[in-house]
Tab-separated table of C-alpha atoms and ligand atoms in Angstrom:
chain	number	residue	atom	x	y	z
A	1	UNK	CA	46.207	67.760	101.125
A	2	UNK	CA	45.289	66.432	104.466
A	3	UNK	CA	42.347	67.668	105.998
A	4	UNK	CA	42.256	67.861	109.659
A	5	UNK	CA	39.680	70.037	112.613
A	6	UNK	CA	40.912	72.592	114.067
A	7	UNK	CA	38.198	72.312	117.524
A	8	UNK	CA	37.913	70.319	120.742
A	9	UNK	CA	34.073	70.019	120.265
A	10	UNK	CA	32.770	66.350	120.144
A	11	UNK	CA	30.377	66.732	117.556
A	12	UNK	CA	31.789	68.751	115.166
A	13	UNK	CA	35.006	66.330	115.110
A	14	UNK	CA	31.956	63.717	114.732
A	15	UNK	CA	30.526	65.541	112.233
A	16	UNK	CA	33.673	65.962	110.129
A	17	UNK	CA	34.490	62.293	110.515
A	18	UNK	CA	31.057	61.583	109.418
A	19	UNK	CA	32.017	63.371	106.170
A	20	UNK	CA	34.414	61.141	105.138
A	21	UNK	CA	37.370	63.540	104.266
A	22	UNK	CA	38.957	63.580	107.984
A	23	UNK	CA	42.524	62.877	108.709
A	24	UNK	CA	43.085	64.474	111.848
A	25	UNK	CA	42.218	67.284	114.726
A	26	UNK	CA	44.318	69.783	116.430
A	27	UNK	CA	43.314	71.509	119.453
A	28	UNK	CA	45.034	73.979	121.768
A	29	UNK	CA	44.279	75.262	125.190
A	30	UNK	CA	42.161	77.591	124.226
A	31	UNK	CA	40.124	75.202	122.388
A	32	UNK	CA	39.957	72.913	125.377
A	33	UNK	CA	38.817	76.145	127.610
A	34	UNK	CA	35.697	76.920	124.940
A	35	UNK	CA	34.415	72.939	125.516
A	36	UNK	CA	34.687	73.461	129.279
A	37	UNK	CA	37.255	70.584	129.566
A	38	UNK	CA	39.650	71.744	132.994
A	39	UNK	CA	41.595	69.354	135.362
A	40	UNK	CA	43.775	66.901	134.408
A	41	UNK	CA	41.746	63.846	134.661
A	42	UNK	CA	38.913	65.340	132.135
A	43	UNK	CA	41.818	66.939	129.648
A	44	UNK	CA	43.388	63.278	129.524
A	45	UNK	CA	39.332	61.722	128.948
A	46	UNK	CA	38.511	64.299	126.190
A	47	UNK	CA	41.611	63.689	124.283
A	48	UNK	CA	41.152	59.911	124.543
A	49	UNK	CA	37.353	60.455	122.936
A	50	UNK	CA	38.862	62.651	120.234
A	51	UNK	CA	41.212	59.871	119.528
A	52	UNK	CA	38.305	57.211	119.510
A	53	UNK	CA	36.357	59.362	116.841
A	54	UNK	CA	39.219	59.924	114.806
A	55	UNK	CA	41.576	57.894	112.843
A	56	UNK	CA	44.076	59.937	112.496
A	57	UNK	CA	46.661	62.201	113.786
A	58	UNK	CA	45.668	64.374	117.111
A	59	UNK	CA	47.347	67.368	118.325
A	60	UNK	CA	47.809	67.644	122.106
A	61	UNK	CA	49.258	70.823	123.575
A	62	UNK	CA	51.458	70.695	126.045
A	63	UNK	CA	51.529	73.687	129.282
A	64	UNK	CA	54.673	73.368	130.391
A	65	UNK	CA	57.323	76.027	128.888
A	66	UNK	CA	60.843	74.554	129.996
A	67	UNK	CA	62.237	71.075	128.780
A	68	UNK	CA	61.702	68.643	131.625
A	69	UNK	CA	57.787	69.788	131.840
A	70	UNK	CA	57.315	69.727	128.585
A	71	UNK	CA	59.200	65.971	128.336
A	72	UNK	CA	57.146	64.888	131.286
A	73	UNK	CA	53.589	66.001	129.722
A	74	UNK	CA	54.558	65.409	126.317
A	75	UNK	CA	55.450	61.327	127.204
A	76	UNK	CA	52.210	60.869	129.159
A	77	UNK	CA	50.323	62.296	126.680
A	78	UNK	CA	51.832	60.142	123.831
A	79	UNK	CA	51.040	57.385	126.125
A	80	UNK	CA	47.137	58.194	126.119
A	81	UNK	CA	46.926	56.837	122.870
A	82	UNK	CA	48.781	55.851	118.847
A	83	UNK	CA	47.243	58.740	117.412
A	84	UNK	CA	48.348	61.423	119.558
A	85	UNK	CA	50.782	64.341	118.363
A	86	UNK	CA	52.938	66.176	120.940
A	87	UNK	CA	52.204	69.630	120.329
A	88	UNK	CA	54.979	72.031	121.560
A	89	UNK	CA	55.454	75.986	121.070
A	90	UNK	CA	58.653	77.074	119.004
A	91	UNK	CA	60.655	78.354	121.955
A	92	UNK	CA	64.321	77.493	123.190
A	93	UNK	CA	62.854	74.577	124.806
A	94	UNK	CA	60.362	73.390	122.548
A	95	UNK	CA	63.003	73.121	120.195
A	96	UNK	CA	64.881	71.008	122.599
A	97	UNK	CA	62.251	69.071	123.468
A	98	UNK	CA	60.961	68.131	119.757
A	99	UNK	CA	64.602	66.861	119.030
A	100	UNK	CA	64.103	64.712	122.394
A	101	UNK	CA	60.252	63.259	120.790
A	102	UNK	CA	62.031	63.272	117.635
A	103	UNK	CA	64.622	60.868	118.856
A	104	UNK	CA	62.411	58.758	120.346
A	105	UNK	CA	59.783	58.102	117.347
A	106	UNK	CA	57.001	60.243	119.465
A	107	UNK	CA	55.170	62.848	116.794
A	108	UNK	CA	55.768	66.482	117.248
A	109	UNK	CA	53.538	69.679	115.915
A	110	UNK	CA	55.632	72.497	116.269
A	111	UNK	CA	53.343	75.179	116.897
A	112	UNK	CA	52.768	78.958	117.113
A	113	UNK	CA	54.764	79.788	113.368
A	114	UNK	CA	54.942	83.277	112.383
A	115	UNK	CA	58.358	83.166	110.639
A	116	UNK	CA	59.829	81.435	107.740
A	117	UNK	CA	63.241	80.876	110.256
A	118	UNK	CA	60.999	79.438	113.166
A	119	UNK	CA	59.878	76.856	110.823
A	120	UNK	CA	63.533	75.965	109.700
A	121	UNK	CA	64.562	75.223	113.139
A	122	UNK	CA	61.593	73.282	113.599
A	123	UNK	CA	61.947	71.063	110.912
A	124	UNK	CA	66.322	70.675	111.760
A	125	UNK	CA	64.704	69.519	115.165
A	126	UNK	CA	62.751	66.780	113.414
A	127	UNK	CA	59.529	68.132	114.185
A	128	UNK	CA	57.047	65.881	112.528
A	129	UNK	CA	54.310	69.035	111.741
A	130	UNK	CA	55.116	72.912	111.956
A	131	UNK	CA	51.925	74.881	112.194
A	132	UNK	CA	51.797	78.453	110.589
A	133	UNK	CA	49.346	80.796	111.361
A	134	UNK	CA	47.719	82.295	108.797
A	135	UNK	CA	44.816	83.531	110.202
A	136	UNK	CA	46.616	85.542	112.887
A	137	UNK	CA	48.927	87.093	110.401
A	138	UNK	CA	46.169	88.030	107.829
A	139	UNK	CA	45.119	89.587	111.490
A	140	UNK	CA	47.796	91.924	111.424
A	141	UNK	CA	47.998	92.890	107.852
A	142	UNK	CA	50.597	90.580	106.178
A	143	UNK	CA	49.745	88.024	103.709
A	144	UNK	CA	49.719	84.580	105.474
A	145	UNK	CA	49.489	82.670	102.301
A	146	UNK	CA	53.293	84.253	101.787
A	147	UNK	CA	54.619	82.282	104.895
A	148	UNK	CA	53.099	79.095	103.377
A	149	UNK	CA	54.758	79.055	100.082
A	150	UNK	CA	58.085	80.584	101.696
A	151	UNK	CA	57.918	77.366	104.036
A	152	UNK	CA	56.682	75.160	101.241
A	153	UNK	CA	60.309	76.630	99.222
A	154	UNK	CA	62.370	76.002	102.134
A	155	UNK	CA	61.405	72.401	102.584
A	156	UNK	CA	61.294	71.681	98.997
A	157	UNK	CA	64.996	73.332	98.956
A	158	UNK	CA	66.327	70.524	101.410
A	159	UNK	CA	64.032	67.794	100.997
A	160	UNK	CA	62.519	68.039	104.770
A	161	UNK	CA	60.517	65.575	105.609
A	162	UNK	CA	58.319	67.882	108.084
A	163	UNK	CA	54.706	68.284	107.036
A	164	UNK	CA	53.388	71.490	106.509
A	165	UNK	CA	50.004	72.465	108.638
A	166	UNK	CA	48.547	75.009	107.433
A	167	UNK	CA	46.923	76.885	110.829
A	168	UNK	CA	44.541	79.309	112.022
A	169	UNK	CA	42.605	78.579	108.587
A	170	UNK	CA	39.386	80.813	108.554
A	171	UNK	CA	37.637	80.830	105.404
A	172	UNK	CA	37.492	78.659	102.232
A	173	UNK	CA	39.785	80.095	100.545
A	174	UNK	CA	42.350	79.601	103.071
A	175	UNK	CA	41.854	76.096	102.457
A	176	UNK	CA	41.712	76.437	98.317
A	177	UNK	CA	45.139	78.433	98.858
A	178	UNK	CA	46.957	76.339	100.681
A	179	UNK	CA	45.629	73.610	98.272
A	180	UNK	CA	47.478	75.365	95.438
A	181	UNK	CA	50.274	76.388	97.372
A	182	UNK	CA	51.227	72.840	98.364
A	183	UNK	CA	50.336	72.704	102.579
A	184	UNK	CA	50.606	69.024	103.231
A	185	UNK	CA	48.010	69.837	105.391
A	186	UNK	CA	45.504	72.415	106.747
A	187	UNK	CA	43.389	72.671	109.871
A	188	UNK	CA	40.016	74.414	110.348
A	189	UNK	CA	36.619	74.727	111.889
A	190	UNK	CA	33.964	72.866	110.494
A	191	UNK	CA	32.387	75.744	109.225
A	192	UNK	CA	35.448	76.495	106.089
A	193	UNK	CA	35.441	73.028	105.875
A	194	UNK	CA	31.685	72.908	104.468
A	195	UNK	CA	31.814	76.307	102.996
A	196	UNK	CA	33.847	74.269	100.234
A	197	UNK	CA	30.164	72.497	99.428
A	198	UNK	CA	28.563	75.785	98.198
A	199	UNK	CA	28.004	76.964	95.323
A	200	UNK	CA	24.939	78.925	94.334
A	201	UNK	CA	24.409	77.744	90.742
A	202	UNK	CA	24.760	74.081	92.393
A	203	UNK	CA	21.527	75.233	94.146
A	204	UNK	CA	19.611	76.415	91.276
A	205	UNK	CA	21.154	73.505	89.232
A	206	UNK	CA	19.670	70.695	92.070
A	207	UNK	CA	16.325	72.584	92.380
A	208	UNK	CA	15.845	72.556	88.603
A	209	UNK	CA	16.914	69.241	88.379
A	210	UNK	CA	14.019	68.008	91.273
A	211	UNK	CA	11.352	70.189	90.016
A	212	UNK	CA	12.129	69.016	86.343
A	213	UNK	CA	11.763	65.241	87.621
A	214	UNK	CA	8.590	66.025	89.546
A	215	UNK	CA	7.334	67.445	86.379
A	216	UNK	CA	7.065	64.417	84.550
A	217	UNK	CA	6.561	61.780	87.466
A	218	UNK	CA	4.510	63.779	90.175
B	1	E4P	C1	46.520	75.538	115.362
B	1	E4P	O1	46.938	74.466	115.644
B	1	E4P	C2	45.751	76.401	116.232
B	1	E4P	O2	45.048	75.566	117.117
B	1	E4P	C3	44.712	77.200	115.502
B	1	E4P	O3	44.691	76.893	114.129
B	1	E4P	C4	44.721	78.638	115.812
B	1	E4P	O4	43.646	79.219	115.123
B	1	E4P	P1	43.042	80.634	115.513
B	1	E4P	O5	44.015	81.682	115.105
B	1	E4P	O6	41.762	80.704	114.744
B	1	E4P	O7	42.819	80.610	116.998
């Protein structure tokens, strides 16, 4: 399972890269609003620093909610740079629109995924990603985890080629679910990511490794 950051913030996306397990970072407007990042010329700058931090697949959000602004953004922003994934909302449009990036080889994240139907017509549009929430539906008392493995059926059923990014990830076990379930891939913040590390009895272990060692050698 790819592992990608789900944050606009510099130095956690540094951080995660300086891990060694990152493939990739999504953001979203909202994300871009908590880093402060407004006006087009800074958007445009931050997303080209992601993409120098990164090698891997970036998600870039698009504003626009009819076809022609969505086309318009969505090309200049594949322009900024190789690594950069049109993300698009699953409306009438976006829909439209990820067939149109589709058809020309430009990478698509179909975003905003509540519904196992809304990711069918994603992936019939070619989208390259389709981005469940699970976080947001855990919100509202129904089992996120569900809409993963219904999607993960679906695509299996009809050999889609769409990958499956798991969104709105929270807490570790988000990420050891969709692990069993079969996401292709699953974005978080930095802080599930690391969770993974801990383990209490690898704390005691380590300590009474050390203290062992400095027993015998000062
Ligand atoms: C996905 O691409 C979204 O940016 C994100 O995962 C949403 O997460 P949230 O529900 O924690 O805002």
């Amino acid at each position: 399972m790819k592992f990608f950051i789900d944050t606009a913030n510099l130095k956690m996306i540094q951080e995660a890269q300086d891990l060694g397990i990152l493939d990739g970072v999504t953001t979203n407007p909202s994300l871009m609003a908590k880093e402060g990042i407004s006006g087009e010329k800074n958007i445009i700058d931050h997303y080209k620093k992601i993409c120098e931090i990164v090698d891997g697949d970036v998600s870039a959000e698009v504003i626009s909610t009819n076809f022609e602004g969505m086309i318009e953004e969505g090309e200049a922003l594949a322009e900024l740079h190789s690594n950069i994934v049109v993300k698009v909302p699953i409306i009438k449009d976006g829909i439209k629109a990820i067939k149109y990036f589709s058809d020309k080889g430009i990478k698509t994240n179909c975003t905003l995924i509540f519904s196992a139907g809304q990711a069918l017509l994603a992936a019939k549009a070619g989208a390259t990603y389709v981005s469940p929430f699970i976080g947001r539906l855990d919100d509202v008392s129904t089992d996120g985890m569900d809409l993963i493995a219904q999607i993960r059926g679906i695509y299996d059923n009809y050999l889609f080629e769409t990958e499956i990014l798991a969104a709105s990830v929270r807490h570790p076990i988000h990420i050891i679910q969709c692990a069993e379930i079969g996401a292709d891939v699953m974005t978080g913040p930095l802080s599930a990511i690391t969770a993974l590390l801990n383990h209490p009895l690898t704390d005691i272990g380590l300590a009474k490794f050390l203290s062992d060692f400095k027993k015998v050698n000062g």
